Coordinates of C-alpha atoms in Angstrom, one line a residue:
M1 CA 27.0 27.2 -6.0
T2 CA 27.2 27.4 -2.2
S3 CA 23.8 28.9 -1.4
Y4 CA 20.6 26.8 -1.5
D5 CA 17.0 26.9 -0.3
V6 CA 17.7 23.7 1.7
V7 CA 20.5 21.3 2.5
V8 CA 19.7 17.6 3.1
V9 CA 22.1 15.9 5.4
G10 CA 22.2 12.2 4.6
A11 CA 21.6 10.3 1.4
G12 CA 20.2 7.1 2.7
V13 CA 16.7 6.1 1.6
V14 CA 15.0 8.8 3.8
G15 CA 17.4 11.6 2.9
A16 CA 17.2 10.6 -0.8
A17 CA 13.4 10.6 -0.7
A18 CA 13.4 14.0 1.0
A19 CA 15.8 15.4 -1.6
A20 CA 13.7 14.0 -4.5
A21 CA 10.5 15.5 -3.1
L22 CA 12.1 18.9 -2.4
A23 CA 13.6 19.0 -5.9
D24 CA 10.2 18.1 -7.3
A25 CA 8.8 21.1 -5.5
S26 CA 11.2 23.4 -7.4
L27 CA 13.4 24.2 -4.4
S28 CA 17.2 24.5 -4.9
V29 CA 18.6 21.5 -3.0
A30 CA 22.0 20.3 -1.9
V31 CA 22.3 16.7 -0.6
V32 CA 25.4 15.9 1.4
T33 CA 26.0 12.2 1.2
G34 CA 28.2 11.7 4.2
G35 CA 31.3 10.8 2.1
E36 CA 32.8 7.5 3.1
R37 CA 30.4 7.3 6.0
A38 CA 27.5 6.7 3.6
A39 CA 28.6 3.0 3.4
V40 CA 27.7 2.6 7.1
S41 CA 24.2 4.1 6.9
A42 CA 21.2 2.1 8.0
T43 CA 20.1 1.9 4.4
A44 CA 23.3 -0.1 3.5
A45 CA 22.3 -2.8 6.0
S46 CA 18.5 -2.6 5.7
G47 CA 16.4 -5.7 4.9
G48 CA 14.1 -3.6 2.7
L49 CA 10.7 -4.9 3.8
V50 CA 7.8 -3.3 2.0
R51 CA 4.6 -3.5 3.9
C52 CA 1.9 -1.3 5.5
Y53 CA 0.8 -3.1 8.6
E54 CA 1.7 -1.0 11.7
T55 CA -0.2 -0.9 15.0
D56 CA 0.8 2.8 15.4
P57 CA -1.6 5.0 13.4
A58 CA 1.0 7.6 12.5
Q59 CA 3.4 5.0 11.2
R60 CA 0.7 3.1 9.4
A61 CA -0.4 6.3 7.6
L62 CA 3.2 6.9 6.5
A63 CA 3.5 3.4 5.2
L64 CA 0.2 3.5 3.3
R65 CA 1.1 6.8 1.7
S66 CA 4.6 5.5 0.8
H67 CA 3.0 2.4 -0.8
E68 CA 0.8 4.7 -2.8
L69 CA 3.6 7.0 -3.9
L70 CA 6.1 4.3 -4.9
W71 CA 5.4 0.6 -4.5
R72 CA 1.8 0.4 -5.7
R73 CA 2.9 1.2 -9.2
A74 CA 2.1 -1.3 -11.9
P75 CA 4.7 -2.5 -12.7
P76 CA 6.7 -1.5 -9.6
P77 CA 10.0 0.2 -10.1
E78 CA 12.4 -2.5 -11.2
S79 CA 15.4 -0.3 -10.6
A80 CA 14.7 -0.6 -6.9
G81 CA 14.8 -4.4 -6.9
H82 CA 11.1 -4.6 -5.8
H83 CA 9.5 -8.0 -5.4
R84 CA 5.9 -8.7 -4.4
T85 CA 5.9 -11.9 -2.3
G86 CA 3.0 -11.2 0.1
S87 CA 3.8 -10.2 3.7
P88 CA 2.0 -11.9 6.5
V89 CA 2.4 -10.5 10.1
C90 CA 1.9 -12.7 13.1
P91 CA 0.9 -10.5 16.0
T92 CA 1.0 -11.5 19.6
A93 CA -2.2 -12.2 21.6
H94 CA -1.6 -8.8 23.4
E95 CA -1.7 -7.0 20.1
A96 CA -5.1 -8.4 19.1
E97 CA -7.1 -5.2 19.7
K98 CA -4.4 -3.0 18.0
A99 CA -4.2 -5.5 15.2
D100 CA -8.0 -5.2 14.6
L101 CA -7.7 -1.5 14.4
A102 CA -4.7 -1.8 12.1
I103 CA -6.6 -4.1 9.7
A104 CA -9.5 -1.7 9.7
G105 CA -7.2 1.1 8.9
L106 CA -5.6 -0.8 6.0
Q107 CA -8.8 -1.9 4.5
A108 CA -10.3 1.7 4.8
N109 CA -7.4 2.7 2.5
D110 CA -8.0 0.0 0.0
A111 CA -5.0 -2.0 1.2
P112 CA -5.8 -5.8 1.2
A113 CA -5.3 -7.3 4.7
P114 CA -7.1 -10.5 5.1
L115 CA -7.1 -12.2 8.5
L116 CA -5.5 -15.6 8.2
E117 CA -6.0 -18.4 10.7
P118 CA -2.9 -20.4 11.7
A119 CA -4.0 -23.3 9.5
Q120 CA -4.3 -21.0 6.5
V121 CA -0.8 -19.7 7.2
A122 CA 0.5 -23.2 7.4
R123 CA -1.0 -24.1 4.0
R124 CA 0.7 -21.1 2.4
G125 CA 4.2 -22.4 3.0
P126 CA 6.3 -24.8 5.1
H127 CA 4.9 -23.7 8.5
P128 CA 4.1 -26.9 10.4
R129 CA 4.6 -24.9 13.7
A130 CA 2.1 -22.2 12.9
G131 CA 1.1 -21.7 16.5
G132 CA 1.6 -19.1 19.1
F133 CA -0.7 -16.6 17.4
V134 CA -4.5 -16.4 17.0
A135 CA -4.4 -15.1 13.5
A136 CA -2.0 -13.5 11.0
V137 CA -2.5 -10.4 9.0
G138 CA -2.0 -11.1 5.3
E139 CA -0.7 -8.3 3.0
P140 CA -0.8 -9.7 -0.6
P141 CA 0.9 -6.5 -2.1
G142 CA 3.7 -6.7 0.5
G143 CA 7.2 -7.8 -0.2
Y144 CA 10.7 -6.4 -0.2
A145 CA 13.1 -4.2 -2.3
D146 CA 16.8 -3.5 -2.4
P147 CA 17.5 -0.5 -0.1
P148 CA 20.7 0.9 -1.7
R149 CA 19.2 0.6 -5.1
T150 CA 16.0 2.3 -3.9
A151 CA 18.1 5.2 -2.4
A152 CA 20.1 5.5 -5.6
M153 CA 16.9 5.6 -7.7
L154 CA 15.5 8.4 -5.5
L155 CA 18.7 10.3 -5.5
D156 CA 18.8 10.1 -9.4
R157 CA 15.3 11.6 -9.4
A158 CA 16.5 14.4 -7.2
R159 CA 19.5 15.0 -9.6
R160 CA 17.2 15.1 -12.7
H161 CA 15.2 17.8 -11.0
G162 CA 18.2 20.0 -10.2
A163 CA 19.5 18.8 -6.9
H164 CA 23.2 19.0 -6.3
V165 CA 24.6 15.8 -4.7
L166 CA 27.8 16.4 -2.8
D167 CA 30.1 13.6 -1.7
D168 CA 31.1 15.2 1.5
R169 CA 30.7 15.1 5.2
V170 CA 28.7 17.6 7.3
L171 CA 30.7 18.7 10.4
A172 CA 28.0 20.9 12.0
I173 CA 24.7 22.7 11.4
T174 CA 25.5 26.4 11.5
L175 CA 23.2 28.8 13.3
D176 CA 22.5 32.5 13.3
G177 CA 21.3 32.8 16.9
A178 CA 18.7 30.0 17.0
R179 CA 17.9 30.1 13.3
V180 CA 19.5 27.8 10.8
H181 CA 22.1 29.4 8.6
G182 CA 23.4 26.3 6.7
V183 CA 25.9 23.6 7.3
S184 CA 29.7 23.3 7.6
T185 CA 31.4 20.5 5.6
R186 CA 34.9 19.3 5.2
S187 CA 35.1 21.2 1.9
G188 CA 33.5 24.5 3.2
D189 CA 30.3 26.1 4.2
L190 CA 26.9 25.8 2.5
A191 CA 24.4 28.5 3.2
A192 CA 20.7 27.7 3.4
P193 CA 17.7 28.9 5.5
A194 CA 16.6 25.3 5.9
V195 CA 18.4 22.1 6.8
V196 CA 16.9 18.6 6.8
L197 CA 18.7 16.3 9.1
A198 CA 18.3 12.7 7.8
A199 CA 21.7 11.3 9.0
G200 CA 20.4 8.3 10.8
S201 CA 22.6 7.1 13.6
R202 CA 24.9 10.1 13.1
S203 CA 22.1 12.5 13.8
P204 CA 22.8 13.0 17.6
E205 CA 26.2 14.4 17.0
L206 CA 24.8 17.1 14.6
L207 CA 21.7 18.1 16.7
P208 CA 22.0 21.4 18.6
P209 CA 21.9 20.7 22.3
G210 CA 18.7 20.0 24.1
I211 CA 16.6 19.2 21.0
A212 CA 16.1 15.5 21.4
S213 CA 16.8 13.3 24.5
G214 CA 16.9 9.6 24.9
L215 CA 18.3 8.8 21.4
R216 CA 20.1 5.5 21.3
T217 CA 21.8 3.4 18.7
R218 CA 21.0 -0.3 18.4
R219 CA 22.5 -3.1 16.4
V220 CA 20.5 -5.0 13.8
R221 CA 21.7 -8.4 12.7
Y222 CA 20.6 -11.0 10.2
A223 CA 21.9 -14.1 8.4
F224 CA 21.6 -15.4 4.9
V225 CA 20.9 -19.1 4.8
G226 CA 20.6 -21.6 2.0
W227 CA 17.0 -22.4 1.0
S228 CA 15.4 -24.5 -1.6
G229 CA 11.9 -25.8 -2.3
W230 CA 8.8 -24.0 -1.4
P231 CA 9.0 -20.2 -2.2
L232 CA 8.5 -18.2 1.0
P233 CA 6.8 -14.8 1.5
T234 CA 8.2 -11.9 3.5
V235 CA 7.3 -12.6 7.1
M236 CA 7.1 -10.6 10.3
D237 CA 6.6 -12.7 13.5
H238 CA 5.9 -10.6 16.5
V239 CA 5.6 -13.7 18.7
T240 CA 9.3 -14.7 18.3
G241 CA 10.6 -11.4 16.9
M242 CA 11.8 -13.2 13.8
W243 CA 11.5 -11.7 10.3
G244 CA 12.6 -13.0 7.0
R245 CA 12.3 -12.7 3.3
P246 CA 13.7 -14.4 0.1
H247 CA 17.1 -13.3 -1.0
G248 CA 17.6 -14.4 -4.5
P249 CA 16.5 -17.9 -5.8
D250 CA 18.3 -20.0 -3.2
R251 CA 18.7 -17.9 -0.1
L252 CA 16.6 -16.6 2.7
L253 CA 17.4 -13.5 4.8
V254 CA 16.4 -14.0 8.5
G255 CA 16.7 -11.6 11.4
R256 CA 15.8 -11.4 15.0
P257 CA 16.2 -8.4 17.4
V258 CA 19.3 -8.3 19.6
E259 CA 19.9 -6.3 22.8
E260 CA 23.0 -4.4 21.7
W261 CA 22.5 -0.7 22.5
N262 CA 24.6 2.4 22.3
V263 CA 26.9 1.0 19.6
A264 CA 29.0 2.7 17.0
A265 CA 27.4 3.5 13.6
Q266 CA 28.9 0.7 11.6
V267 CA 28.0 -1.9 9.1
G268 CA 29.6 -5.4 8.8
G269 CA 29.3 -8.8 7.4
T270 CA 30.3 -11.2 10.1
I271 CA 28.4 -13.3 12.6
T272 CA 29.4 -15.4 15.6
D273 CA 28.1 -18.9 16.4
A274 CA 26.1 -17.5 19.3
Q275 CA 24.5 -14.8 17.2
L276 CA 23.5 -17.3 14.5
R277 CA 22.0 -19.6 17.2
H278 CA 19.9 -16.6 18.5
I279 CA 18.6 -16.0 15.0
R280 CA 17.9 -19.7 14.3
R281 CA 16.0 -20.1 17.6
G282 CA 13.5 -17.4 16.5
G283 CA 13.2 -18.7 12.9
V284 CA 12.6 -22.4 13.6
A285 CA 9.3 -21.5 15.4
R286 CA 7.9 -20.9 11.9
W287 CA 10.4 -22.5 9.6
P288 CA 11.8 -25.7 11.2
A289 CA 14.3 -26.2 8.3
L290 CA 16.2 -23.2 9.5
A291 CA 17.7 -25.3 12.3
T292 CA 20.1 -26.9 9.8
A293 CA 19.9 -24.4 6.8
P294 CA 23.5 -23.7 5.7
L295 CA 24.9 -20.2 6.5
R296 CA 25.6 -18.3 3.3
G297 CA 26.5 -14.9 4.8
A298 CA 25.6 -12.3 7.3
R299 CA 25.0 -8.6 7.6
W300 CA 24.7 -6.1 10.5
G301 CA 24.1 -2.4 10.8
T302 CA 23.0 0.3 13.2
D303 CA 19.6 1.9 13.7
L304 CA 18.7 5.0 15.7
Y305 CA 15.9 4.8 18.3
S306 CA 13.9 7.5 20.0
P307 CA 11.6 7.0 23.0
T308 CA 8.9 9.0 21.3
G309 CA 9.1 7.4 17.9
P310 CA 10.6 8.8 14.7
L311 CA 11.6 12.5 14.7
L312 CA 9.8 13.9 11.6
G313 CA 9.0 17.6 11.3
P314 CA 10.2 21.1 12.2
V315 CA 12.1 22.0 15.3
E316 CA 10.3 25.0 16.7
S317 CA 13.2 26.2 18.9
H318 CA 15.5 26.4 15.8
P319 CA 13.6 27.8 12.8
G320 CA 14.7 26.2 9.5
L321 CA 15.7 22.9 11.1
V322 CA 13.6 19.9 9.9
L323 CA 14.2 16.4 11.3
A324 CA 13.7 13.1 9.5
T325 CA 15.5 10.6 11.6
A326 CA 15.3 8.0 14.4
W327 CA 13.2 5.5 12.5
S328 CA 14.0 2.6 14.7
G329 CA 14.3 0.4 11.6
A330 CA 11.0 1.6 10.0
G331 CA 12.5 4.2 7.7
F332 CA 12.5 2.1 4.5
K333 CA 8.9 1.5 4.1
T334 CA 7.9 5.1 5.1
A335 CA 10.6 7.0 3.2
P336 CA 8.5 8.4 0.3
A337 CA 5.8 9.7 2.6
A338 CA 8.5 11.1 5.0
G339 CA 9.9 13.0 2.0
E340 CA 6.5 14.5 1.3
A341 CA 6.1 15.6 4.9
V342 CA 9.6 17.2 4.8
V343 CA 8.6 19.3 1.8
Q344 CA 5.8 20.9 3.7
A345 CA 7.9 21.6 6.8
V346 CA 10.6 23.2 4.7
I347 CA 8.2 25.4 2.7
D348 CA 6.6 26.5 6.0
S349 CA 10.0 27.4 7.4
L350 CA 10.8 29.5 4.3
R351 CA 7.7 31.7 4.6

């Protein structure tokens, strides 16, 4: 079969969620995984944080809906490697007003978000340096999951509902004038009146000219360090930029933003001494033991950033083209809701 209602380009967690939702809606779906490039997707290197706190209302709405669709289940899906550890967020003083609005938004949607004073944060773990923020936002249901396993779970759901998963690489989105006609792959053409572009950092090379400007790739790096003793929650610290979560019984995954822009879409497992020092400097502000915690491994990947935020929805100049890309690292926690939004955009384009 080479003709479908819709082709999804990319089988990372966002593409897999879109494919599952589209197949659930009884559309004929083809998912093109990217072939060998699937191993370098952002999902392969994601930290997999599961939380709802976002100061941006649109992102917060997607995270809340995603939590309802997938992570709020009791018990949560074990096949996704989901762990509820709690997820406190330490906002900066400049975020105070937005943080108040975010807390109100979470609580209005029955998402627990208690406000924690620094002393309360310190009592919840080894945080003797719990300063630099006025209060933290607690998320008891927050935690983390395994991104590749989550994507595989969603892709399996798509298959069960009839989606065709093709281990191939898309070379171009084909057009009939301005309207989408399908995609061209290394193995041949696939005809479809709708195409969902969820190819992450590879999206710019597949977009027709003039659709999105200012897209840039950025490196994301983190380290795995040995950890024993007090179990830790999943933490986002906007004061230092550090974030971390447990990684098995005796390791901690710790990351900190790096200013490495316009890089190739790759994934790796190396780290230099300078890069490790950069990560440690952010982490010791909350977890002093990170200064000497032994290195147990590293990972780095590539995110796609847009100056206007994630690109999610139809492209009016090219009927049939739907974007679900440029998540700037936020795609994992919003993927199920993004898939739901994609369904409506595709159905509208087919009318």
